[in-house]
Coordinates of C-alpha atoms and ligand atoms in Angstrom, one line a residue:
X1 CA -25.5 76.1 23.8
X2 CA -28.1 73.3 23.1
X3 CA -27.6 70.4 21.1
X4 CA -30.8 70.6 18.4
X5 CA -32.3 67.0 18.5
X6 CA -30.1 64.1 18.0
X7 CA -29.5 61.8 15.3
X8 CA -30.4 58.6 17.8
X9 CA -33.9 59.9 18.2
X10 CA -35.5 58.2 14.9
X11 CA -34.1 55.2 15.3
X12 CA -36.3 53.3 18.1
X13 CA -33.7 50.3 17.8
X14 CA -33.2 50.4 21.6
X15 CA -29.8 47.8 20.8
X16 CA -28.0 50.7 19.2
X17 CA -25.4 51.7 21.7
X18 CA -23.9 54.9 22.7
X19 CA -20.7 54.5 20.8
X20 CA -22.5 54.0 17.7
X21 CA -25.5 56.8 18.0
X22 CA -22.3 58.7 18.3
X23 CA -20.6 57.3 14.7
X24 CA -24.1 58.1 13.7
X25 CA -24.0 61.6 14.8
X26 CA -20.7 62.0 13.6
X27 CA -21.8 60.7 10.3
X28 CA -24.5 63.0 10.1
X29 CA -25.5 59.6 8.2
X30 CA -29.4 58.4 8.3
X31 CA -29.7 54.7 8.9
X32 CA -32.9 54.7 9.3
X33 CA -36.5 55.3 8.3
X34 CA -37.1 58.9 9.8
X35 CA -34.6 60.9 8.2
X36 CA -32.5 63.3 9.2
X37 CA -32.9 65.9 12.3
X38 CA -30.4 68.2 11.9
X39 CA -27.4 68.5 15.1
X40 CA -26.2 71.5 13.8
X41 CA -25.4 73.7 17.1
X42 CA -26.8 77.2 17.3
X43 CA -26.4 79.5 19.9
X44 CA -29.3 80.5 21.6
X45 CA -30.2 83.9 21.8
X46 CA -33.7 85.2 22.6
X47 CA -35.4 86.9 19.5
X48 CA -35.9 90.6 19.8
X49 CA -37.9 93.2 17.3
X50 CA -35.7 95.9 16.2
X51 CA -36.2 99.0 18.3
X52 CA -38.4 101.6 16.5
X53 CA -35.4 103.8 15.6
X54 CA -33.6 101.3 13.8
X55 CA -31.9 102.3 10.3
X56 CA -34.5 99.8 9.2
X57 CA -37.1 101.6 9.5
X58 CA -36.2 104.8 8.8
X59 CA -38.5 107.0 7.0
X60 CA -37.1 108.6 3.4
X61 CA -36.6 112.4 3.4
X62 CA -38.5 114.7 1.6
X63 CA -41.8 116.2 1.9
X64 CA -44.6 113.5 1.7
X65 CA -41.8 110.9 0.4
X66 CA -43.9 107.4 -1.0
X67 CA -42.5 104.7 1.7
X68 CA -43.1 101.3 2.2
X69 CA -42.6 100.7 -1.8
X70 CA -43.7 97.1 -2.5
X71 CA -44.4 95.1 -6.1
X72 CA -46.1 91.9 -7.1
X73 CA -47.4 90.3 -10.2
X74 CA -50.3 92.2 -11.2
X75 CA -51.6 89.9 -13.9
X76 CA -52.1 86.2 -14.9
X77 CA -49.0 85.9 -17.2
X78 CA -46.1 87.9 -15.9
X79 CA -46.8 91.3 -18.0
X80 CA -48.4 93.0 -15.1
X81 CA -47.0 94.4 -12.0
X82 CA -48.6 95.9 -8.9
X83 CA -46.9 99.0 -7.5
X84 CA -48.3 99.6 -4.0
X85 CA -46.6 102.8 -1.5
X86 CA -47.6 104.6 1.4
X87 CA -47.2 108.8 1.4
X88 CA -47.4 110.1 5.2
X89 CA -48.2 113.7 4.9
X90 CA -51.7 114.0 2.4
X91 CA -52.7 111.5 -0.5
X92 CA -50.2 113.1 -3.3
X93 CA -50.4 111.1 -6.7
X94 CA -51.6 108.1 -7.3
X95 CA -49.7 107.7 -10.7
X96 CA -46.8 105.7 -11.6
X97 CA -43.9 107.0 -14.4
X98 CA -42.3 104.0 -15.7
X99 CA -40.5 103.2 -18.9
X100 CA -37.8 100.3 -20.1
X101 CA -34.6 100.4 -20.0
X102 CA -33.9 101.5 -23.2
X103 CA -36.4 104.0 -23.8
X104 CA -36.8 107.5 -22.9
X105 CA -40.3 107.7 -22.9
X106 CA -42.0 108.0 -19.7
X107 CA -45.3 106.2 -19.7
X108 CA -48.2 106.5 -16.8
X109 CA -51.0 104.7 -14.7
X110 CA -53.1 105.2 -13.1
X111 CA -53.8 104.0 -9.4
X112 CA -56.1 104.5 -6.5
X113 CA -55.5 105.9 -2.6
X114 CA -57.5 104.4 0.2
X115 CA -56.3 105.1 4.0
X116 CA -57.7 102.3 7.1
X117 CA -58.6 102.7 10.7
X118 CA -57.8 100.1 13.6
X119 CA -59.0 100.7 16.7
X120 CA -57.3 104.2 17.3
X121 CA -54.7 103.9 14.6
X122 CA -55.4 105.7 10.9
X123 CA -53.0 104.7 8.1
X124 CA -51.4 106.8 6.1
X125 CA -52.4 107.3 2.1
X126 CA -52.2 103.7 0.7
X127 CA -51.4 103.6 -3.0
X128 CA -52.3 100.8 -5.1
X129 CA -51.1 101.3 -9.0
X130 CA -51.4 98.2 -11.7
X131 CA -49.6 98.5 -14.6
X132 CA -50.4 96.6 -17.3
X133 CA -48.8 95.1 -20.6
X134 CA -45.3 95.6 -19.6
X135 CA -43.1 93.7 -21.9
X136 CA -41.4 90.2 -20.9
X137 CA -37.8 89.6 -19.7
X138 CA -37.2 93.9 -19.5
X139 CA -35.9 96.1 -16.8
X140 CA -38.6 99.1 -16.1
X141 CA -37.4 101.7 -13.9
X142 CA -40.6 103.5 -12.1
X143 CA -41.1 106.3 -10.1
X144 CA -43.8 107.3 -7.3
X145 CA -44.6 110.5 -5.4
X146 CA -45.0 112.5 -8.4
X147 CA -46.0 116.2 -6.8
X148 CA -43.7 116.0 -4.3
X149 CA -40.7 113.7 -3.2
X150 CA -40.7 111.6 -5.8
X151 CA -38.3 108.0 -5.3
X152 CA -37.1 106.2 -8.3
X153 CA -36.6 102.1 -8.1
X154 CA -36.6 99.1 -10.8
X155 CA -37.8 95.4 -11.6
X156 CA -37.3 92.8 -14.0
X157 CA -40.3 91.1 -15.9
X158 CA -40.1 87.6 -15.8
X159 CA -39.6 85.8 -19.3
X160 CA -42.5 84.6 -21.5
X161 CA -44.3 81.8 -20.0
X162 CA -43.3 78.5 -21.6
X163 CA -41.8 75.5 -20.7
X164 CA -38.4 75.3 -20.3
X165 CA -37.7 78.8 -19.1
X166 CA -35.4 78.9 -16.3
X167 CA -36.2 81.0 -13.5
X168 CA -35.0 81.2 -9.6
X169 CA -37.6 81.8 -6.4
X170 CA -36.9 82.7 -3.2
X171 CA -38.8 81.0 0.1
X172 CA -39.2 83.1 3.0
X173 CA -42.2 82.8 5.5
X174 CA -42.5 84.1 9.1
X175 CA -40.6 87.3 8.5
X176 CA -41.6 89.5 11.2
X177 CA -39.1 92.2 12.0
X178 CA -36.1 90.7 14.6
X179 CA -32.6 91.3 14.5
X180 CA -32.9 87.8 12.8
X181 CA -35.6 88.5 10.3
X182 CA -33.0 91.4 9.3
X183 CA -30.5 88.6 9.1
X184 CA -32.3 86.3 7.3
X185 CA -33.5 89.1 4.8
X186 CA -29.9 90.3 4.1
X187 CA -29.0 86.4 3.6
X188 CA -31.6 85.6 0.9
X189 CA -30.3 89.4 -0.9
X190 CA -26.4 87.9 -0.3
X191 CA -27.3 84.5 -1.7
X192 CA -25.7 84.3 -5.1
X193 CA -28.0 82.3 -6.5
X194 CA -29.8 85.5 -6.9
X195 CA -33.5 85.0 -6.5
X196 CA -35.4 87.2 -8.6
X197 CA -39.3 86.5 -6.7
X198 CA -40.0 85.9 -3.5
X199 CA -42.5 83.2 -2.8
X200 CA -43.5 84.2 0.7
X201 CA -45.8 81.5 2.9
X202 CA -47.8 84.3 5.2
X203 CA -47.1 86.2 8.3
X204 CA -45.4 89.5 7.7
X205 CA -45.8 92.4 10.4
X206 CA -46.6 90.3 13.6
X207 CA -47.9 93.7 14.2
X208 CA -50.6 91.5 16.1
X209 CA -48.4 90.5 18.7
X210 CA -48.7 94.3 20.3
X211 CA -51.1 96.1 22.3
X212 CA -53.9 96.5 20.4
X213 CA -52.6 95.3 17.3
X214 CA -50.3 98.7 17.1
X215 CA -50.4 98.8 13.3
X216 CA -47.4 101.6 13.7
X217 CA -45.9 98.3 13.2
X218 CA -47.6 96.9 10.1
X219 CA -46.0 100.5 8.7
X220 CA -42.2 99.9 10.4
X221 CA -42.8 96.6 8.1
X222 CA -43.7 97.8 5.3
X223 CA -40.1 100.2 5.5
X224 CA -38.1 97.1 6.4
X225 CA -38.7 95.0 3.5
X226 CA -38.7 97.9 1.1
X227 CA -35.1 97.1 -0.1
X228 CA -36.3 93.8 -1.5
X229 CA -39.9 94.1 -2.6
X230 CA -39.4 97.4 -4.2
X231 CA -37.1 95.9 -6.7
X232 CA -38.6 92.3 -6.8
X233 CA -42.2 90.9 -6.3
X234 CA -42.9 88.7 -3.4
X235 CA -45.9 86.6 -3.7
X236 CA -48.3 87.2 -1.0
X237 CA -50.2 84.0 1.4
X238 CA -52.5 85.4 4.1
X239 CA -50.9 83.8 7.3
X240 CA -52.8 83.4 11.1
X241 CA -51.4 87.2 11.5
X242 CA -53.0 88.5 8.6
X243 CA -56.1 88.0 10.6
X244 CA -55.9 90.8 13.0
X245 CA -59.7 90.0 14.3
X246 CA -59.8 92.2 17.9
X247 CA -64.1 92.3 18.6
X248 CA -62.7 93.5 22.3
X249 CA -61.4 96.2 20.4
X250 CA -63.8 96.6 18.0
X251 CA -62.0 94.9 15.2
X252 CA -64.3 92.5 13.5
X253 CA -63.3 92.4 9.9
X254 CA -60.8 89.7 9.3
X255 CA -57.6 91.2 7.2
X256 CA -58.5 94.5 7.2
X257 CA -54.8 95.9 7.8
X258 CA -53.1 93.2 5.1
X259 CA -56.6 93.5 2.3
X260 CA -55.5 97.4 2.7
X261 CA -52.3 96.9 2.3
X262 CA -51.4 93.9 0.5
X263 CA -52.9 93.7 -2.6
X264 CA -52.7 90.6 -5.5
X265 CA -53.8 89.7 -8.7
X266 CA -57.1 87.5 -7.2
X267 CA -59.4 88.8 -10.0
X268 CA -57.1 87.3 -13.2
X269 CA -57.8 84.0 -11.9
X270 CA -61.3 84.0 -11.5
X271 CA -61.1 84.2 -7.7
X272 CA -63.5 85.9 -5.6
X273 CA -61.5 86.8 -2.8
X274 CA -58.0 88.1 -2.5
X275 CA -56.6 85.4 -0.1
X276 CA -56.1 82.5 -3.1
X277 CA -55.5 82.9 -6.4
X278 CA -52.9 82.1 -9.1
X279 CA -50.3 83.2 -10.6
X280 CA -48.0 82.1 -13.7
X281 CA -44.6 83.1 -14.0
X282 CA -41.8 81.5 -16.9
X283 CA -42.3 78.0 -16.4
X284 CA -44.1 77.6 -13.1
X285 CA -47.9 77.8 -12.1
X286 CA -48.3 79.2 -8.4
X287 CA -51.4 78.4 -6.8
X288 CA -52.4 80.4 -3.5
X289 CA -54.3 79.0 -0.6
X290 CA -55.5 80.1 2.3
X291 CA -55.6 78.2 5.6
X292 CA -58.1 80.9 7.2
X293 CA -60.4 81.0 5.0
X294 CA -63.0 78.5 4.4
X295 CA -62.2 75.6 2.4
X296 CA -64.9 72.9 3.1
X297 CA -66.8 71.3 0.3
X298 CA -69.4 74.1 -1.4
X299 CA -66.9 77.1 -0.1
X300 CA -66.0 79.6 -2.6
X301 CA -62.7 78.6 -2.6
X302 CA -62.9 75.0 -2.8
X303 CA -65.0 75.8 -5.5
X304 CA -62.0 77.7 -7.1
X305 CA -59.9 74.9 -6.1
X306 CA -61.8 72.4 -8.1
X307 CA -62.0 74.3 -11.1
X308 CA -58.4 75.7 -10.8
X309 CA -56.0 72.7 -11.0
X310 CA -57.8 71.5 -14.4
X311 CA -56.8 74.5 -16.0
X312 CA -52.7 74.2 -15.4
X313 CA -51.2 73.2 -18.4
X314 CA -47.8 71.3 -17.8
X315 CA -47.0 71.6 -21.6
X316 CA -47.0 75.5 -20.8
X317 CA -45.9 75.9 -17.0
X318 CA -44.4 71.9 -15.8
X319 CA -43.6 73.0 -12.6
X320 CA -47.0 73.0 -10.3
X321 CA -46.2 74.9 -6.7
X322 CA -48.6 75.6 -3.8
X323 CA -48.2 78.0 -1.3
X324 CA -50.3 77.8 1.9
X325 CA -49.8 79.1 5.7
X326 CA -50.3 76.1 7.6
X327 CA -48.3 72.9 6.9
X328 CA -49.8 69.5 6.4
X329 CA -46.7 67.5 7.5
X330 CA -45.1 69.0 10.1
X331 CA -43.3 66.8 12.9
X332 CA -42.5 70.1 15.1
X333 CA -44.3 69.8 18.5
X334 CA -45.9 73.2 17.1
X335 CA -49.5 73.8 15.3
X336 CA -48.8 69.9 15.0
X337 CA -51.8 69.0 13.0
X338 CA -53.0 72.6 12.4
X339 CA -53.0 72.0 8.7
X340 CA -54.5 68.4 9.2
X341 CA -58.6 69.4 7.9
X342 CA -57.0 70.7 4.7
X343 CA -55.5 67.9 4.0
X344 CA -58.1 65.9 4.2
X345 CA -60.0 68.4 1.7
X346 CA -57.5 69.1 -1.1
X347 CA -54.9 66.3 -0.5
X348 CA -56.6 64.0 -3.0
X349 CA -56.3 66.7 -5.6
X350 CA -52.4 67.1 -5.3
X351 CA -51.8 63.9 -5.9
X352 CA -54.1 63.7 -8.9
X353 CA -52.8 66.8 -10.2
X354 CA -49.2 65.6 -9.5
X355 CA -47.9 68.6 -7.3
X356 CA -44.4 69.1 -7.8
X357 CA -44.2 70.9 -4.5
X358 CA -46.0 72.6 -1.6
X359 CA -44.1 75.4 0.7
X360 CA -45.8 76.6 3.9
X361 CA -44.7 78.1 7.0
X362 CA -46.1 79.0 10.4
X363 CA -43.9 76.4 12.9
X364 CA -40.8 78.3 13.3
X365 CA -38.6 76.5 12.1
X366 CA -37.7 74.1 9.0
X367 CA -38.2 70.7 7.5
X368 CA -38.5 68.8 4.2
X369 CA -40.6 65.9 3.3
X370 CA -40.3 62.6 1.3
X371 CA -43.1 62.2 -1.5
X372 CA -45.6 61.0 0.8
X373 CA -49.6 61.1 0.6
X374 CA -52.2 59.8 3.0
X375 CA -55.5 59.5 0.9
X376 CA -56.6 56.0 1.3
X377 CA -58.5 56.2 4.9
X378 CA -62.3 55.9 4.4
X379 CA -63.3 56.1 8.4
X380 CA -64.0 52.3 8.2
X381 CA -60.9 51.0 6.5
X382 CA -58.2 52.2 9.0
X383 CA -55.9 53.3 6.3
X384 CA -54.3 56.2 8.2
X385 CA -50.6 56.4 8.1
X386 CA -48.8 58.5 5.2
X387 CA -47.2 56.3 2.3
X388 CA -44.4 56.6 0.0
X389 CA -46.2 58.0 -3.4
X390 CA -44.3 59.2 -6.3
X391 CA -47.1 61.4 -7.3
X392 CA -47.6 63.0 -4.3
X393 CA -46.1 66.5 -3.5
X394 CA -42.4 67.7 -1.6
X395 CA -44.1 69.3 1.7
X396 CA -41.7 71.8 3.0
X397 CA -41.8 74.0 6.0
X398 CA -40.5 77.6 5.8
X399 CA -41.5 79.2 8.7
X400 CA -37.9 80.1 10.0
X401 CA -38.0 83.8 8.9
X402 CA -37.4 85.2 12.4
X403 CA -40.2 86.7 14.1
X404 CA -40.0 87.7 18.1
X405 CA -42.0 84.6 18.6
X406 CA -38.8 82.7 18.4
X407 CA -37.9 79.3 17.3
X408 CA -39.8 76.1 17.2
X409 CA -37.0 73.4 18.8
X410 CA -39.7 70.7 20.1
X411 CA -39.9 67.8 17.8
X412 CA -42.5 65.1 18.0
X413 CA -39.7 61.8 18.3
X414 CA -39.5 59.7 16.7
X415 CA -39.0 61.9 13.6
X416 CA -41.9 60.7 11.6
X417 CA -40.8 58.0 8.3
X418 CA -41.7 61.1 6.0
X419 CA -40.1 63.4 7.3
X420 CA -36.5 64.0 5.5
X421 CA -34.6 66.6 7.3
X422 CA -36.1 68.4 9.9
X423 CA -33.8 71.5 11.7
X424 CA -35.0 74.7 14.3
X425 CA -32.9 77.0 12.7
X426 CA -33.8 80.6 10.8
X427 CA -33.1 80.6 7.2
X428 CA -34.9 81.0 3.7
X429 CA -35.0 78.8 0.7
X430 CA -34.0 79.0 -3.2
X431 CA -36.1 76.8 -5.5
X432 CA -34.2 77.3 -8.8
X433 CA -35.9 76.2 -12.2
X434 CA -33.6 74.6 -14.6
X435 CA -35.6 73.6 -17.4
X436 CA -38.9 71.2 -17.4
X437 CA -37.1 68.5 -16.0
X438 CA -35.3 69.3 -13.3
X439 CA -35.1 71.9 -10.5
X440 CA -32.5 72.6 -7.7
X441 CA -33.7 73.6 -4.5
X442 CA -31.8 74.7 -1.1
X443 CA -32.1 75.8 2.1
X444 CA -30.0 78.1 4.3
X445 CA -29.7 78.4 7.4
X446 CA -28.5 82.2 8.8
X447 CA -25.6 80.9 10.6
X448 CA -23.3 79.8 7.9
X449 CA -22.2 82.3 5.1
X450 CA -24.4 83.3 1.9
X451 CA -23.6 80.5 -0.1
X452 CA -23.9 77.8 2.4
X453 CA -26.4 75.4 1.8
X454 CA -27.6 73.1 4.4
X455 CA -30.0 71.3 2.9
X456 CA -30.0 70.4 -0.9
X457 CA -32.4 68.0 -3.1
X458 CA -32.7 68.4 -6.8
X459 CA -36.6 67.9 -8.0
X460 CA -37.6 65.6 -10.7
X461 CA -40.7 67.1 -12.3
X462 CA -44.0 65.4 -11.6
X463 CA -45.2 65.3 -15.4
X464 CA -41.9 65.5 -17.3
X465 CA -39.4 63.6 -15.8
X466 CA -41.2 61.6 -12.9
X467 CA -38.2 59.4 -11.4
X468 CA -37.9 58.9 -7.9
X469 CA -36.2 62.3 -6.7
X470 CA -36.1 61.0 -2.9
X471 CA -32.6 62.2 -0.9
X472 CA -33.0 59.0 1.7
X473 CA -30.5 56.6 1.1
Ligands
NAG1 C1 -54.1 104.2 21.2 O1 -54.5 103.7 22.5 C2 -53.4 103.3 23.4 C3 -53.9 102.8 24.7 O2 -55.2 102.5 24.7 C4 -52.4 104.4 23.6 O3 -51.3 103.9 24.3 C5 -51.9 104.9 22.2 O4 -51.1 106.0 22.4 C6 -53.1 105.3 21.4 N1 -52.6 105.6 20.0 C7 -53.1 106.7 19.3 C8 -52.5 106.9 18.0 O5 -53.9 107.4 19.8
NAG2 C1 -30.1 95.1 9.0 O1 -29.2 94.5 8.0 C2 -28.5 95.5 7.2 C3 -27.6 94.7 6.3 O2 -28.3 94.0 5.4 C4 -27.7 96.4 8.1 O3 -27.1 97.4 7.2 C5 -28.5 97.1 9.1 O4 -27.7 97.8 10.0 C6 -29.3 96.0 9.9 N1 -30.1 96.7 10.9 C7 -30.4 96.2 12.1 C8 -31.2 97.0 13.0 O5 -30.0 95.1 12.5
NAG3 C1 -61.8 83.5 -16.0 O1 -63.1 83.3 -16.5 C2 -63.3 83.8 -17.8 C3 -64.7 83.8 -18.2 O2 -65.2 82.5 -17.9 C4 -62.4 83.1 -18.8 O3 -62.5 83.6 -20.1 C5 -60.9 83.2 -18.4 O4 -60.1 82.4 -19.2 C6 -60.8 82.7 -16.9 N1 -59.4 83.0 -16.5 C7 -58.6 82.1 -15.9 C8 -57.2 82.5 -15.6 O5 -59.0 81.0 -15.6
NAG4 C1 -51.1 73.6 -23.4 O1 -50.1 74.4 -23.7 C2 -49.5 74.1 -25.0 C3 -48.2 75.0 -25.1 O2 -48.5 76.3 -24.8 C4 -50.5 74.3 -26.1 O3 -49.9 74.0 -27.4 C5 -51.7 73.4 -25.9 O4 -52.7 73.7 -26.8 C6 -52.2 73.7 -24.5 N1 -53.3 72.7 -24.2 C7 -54.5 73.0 -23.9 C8 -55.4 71.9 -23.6 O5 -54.8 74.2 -23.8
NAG5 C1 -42.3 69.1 23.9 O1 -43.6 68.9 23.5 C2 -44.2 67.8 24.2 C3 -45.6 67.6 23.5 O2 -46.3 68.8 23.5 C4 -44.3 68.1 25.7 O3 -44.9 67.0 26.3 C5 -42.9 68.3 26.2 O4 -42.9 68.7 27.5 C6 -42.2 69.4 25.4 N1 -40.8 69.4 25.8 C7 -40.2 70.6 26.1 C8 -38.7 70.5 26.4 O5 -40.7 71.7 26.0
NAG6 C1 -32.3 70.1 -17.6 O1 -31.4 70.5 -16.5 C2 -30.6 69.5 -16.0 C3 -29.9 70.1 -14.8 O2 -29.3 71.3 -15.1 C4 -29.7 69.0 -17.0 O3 -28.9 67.9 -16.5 C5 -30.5 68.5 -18.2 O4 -29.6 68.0 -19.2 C6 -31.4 69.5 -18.7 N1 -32.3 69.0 -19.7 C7 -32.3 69.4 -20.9 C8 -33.2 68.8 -21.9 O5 -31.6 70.4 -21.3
FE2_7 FE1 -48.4 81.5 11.5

């Protein structure tokens, strides 16, 4: 058993004796500037990827049977959805049979089947199927593997886009596939606050992290999250292992396994490459980044950038969200300034644009910020330290999905002034959309039971309702 940081660590007051750090501890009160690292006590066990002949990732019966169903938005607005599958045996149909709940009629459309090689690995028959026009706020039921074995599932449109439509995302980054990423998975289905998308901050498969990237595990992926993301979109970032660049193998086109597999709406908002983009969805715009591509001044997708966050219309979609791999306030002892040369790019533009909120993942672990920006340094004027700034972004770090690499529980002490709870445990998140106003977010940590929260701050919307929303005393 290991006691996770310690409540004593952020305050350097060196006069603060034992018996009070305990009171503190005890407290789990925050007396001073840094926050709150969490001492919840975990027990330590070393995180292990399911075997390969888990229930998991079993593969459905049937001749040629589509596997590895997965959805996201497929269009600007909400009225499009991307149907993607996997069939094993030859390419079968392409086509999806969907119709609403209350109609008989089957409609089609039409997709397209590509297959991948990696090294010595060939992928099976990737389908990639956009419908189009699908009516808001509706329950479709679809079908793939026409021919053959053909699997049935469902999804929900989101409501119109407008303003003061509620609507509840889930935050999951890091996945992988451990007994914990099953855990933390079958958490975020058992939460009743019932997410209905999944925001997710990058890193999927850490198929990487085996012998020549063994993409046999990019496919035992693919099966494992099936339950969820063939019933519900999750919203795709490229993380560092969606890069799967091997030139000692051969392997020297960046993404090639996750651009095969994974594909988004890029095109319907004007960007040129499939790792950032936007989406909207009820009442919240979702802007994409990506931490591995270029993002310097003149790059395509700064270029995007610039002309993107004009366009978002708070009058139509108030609350403005982010997702990016890398974090740009992170206090973990991990990738610690990683995300530090984007920030100096695009950190300008949050403020200016009045983020609401930025999620990211890649340290292994979890913490919130304060509404902090740090914009004013010049190189000559020394102004380098992050300060309280109402129009400034919530940074939080999701990277606690569960992957083999374990958990980040190094923390740079003294927890930094704006940092706000920091904790190394796995979890996922719920940012749920009230009205234009306000929003209630929470995380959960896998240890306690599905309704647990363990962290908790309700948002204040940057254009609409712009009040201090910090949780410090
Ligand atoms: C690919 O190569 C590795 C070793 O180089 C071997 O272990 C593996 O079985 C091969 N896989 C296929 C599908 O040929
Ligand atoms: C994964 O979690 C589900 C419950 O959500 C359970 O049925 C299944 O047995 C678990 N599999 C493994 C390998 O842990
Ligand atoms: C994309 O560009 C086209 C042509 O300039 C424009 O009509 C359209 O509104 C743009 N779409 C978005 C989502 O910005
Ligand atoms: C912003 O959205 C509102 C509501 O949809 C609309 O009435 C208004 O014209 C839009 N503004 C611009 C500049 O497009
Ligand atoms: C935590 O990280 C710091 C900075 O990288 C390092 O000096 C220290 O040894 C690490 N502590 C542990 C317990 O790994
Ligand atoms: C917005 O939601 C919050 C939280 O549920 C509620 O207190 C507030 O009254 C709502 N605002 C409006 C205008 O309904
Ligand atoms: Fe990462």
């Amino acid at each position: 058993m290991v006691v996770l940081g310690s409540s004593s660590s952020c305050c350097s007051v060196a006069i603060v004796g034992a018996v009070l750090v305990l009171v503190l501890v005890l407290n789990g009160a925050d007396l001073c500037n840094g926050g709150k690292t969490s001492t919840f006590v975990r027990k330590v066990e070393k995180t292990v990827d399911m075997p390969p002949d888990s229930d998991v990732f079993r593969v459905p019966p049937g001749y040629n049977a589509p596997q590895q169903v997965h959805i996201t938005q497929g269009d600007h607005v909400g009225k499009g959805v991307i149907v993607s599958w996997v069939t094993p045996d030859e390419p079968g149909s392409s086509e999806v049979l969907y119709w609403s709940e209350n109609s008989e009629h089957k409609q089609k459309a039409k997709g397209k089947v590509n297959r991948y090689k990696f090294y010595n690995y060939t992928s099976g028959y990737i389908h990639h199927c956009t419908i189009n026009n699908l009516m808001y706020n509706t329950k479709y039921y679809y079908e793939v593997g026409a021919g053959h074995t053909v699997r049935q599932f469902w999804f929900i449109t989101p409501p119109e886009v407008g303003p003061d439509v509620p609507y509840t995302f889930g935050l999951i980054g890091d996945l992988g596939q451990s007994f914990d990423s099953n855990r933390t998975l079958t958490h975020y289905e058992n939460n009743p606050q019932k997410g209905q998308t999944v925001l997710f901050v990058g890193d999927l498969s850490y198929a990487d992290n085996y012998p020549n990237h063994d993409n046999v595990r990019w496919d035992t992926w693919g099966r494992f999250v099936e339950r969820s993301v063939a019933y519900q979109p999750w919203i795709w970032t490229a993380g560092n292992h969606e890069i799967d660049f091997a030139p000692e193998i051969g392997e020297n086109q960046p993404f090639k396994p996750f651009k095969n597999r994974y594909h988004v709406p890029y095109r319907a908002s004007n960007s040129t490459a499939p790792f950032w983009y936007s989406i909207k969805r009820a009442s919240a715009y979702i802007i994409v980044l990506s931490s591995y591509s270029a993002y310097g001044k003149y790059t395509p997708q700064y270029k995007w950038l610039e002309q993107e966050l004009p366009k978002v219309n708070r009058t139509e979609t108030p609350w403005l969200i982010v997702l990016m791999h890398s974090p740009w306030y992170n206090s973990y002892n991990y990738h610690y300034m990683e995300g530090e040369t984007m920030r100096v790019m695009y950190e300008q533009w949050f403020v200016t644009y009045k983020v609401d909120v930025v999620f990211a993942g890649h340290v292994h672990a979890y913490e919130r910020s304060e509404r902090v920006s740090n914009i004013a340094y010049n190189i000559v004027n020394g102004l380098c330290v992050p300060v309280d700034d109402q129009s400034a972004p919530v940074y939080i770090t999701i990277g606690d999905g569960g992957n083999l690499e374990g958990l980040a529980t190094n923390m740079t002490e003294p927890q930094p002034k704006y940092s706000a709870y920091r904790e190394a445990s796995f979890g996922h998140a719920i940012f749920d959309i009230k009205n234009r106003t306000h929003a209630y977010y929470n995380w959960h940590r896998n240890q306690d039971g599905y309704a647990v929260e363990a962290d908790s701050m309700w948002f204040f919307n940057r254009i609409w309702h712009p009040v201090d929303d910090s949780t410090s005393v």
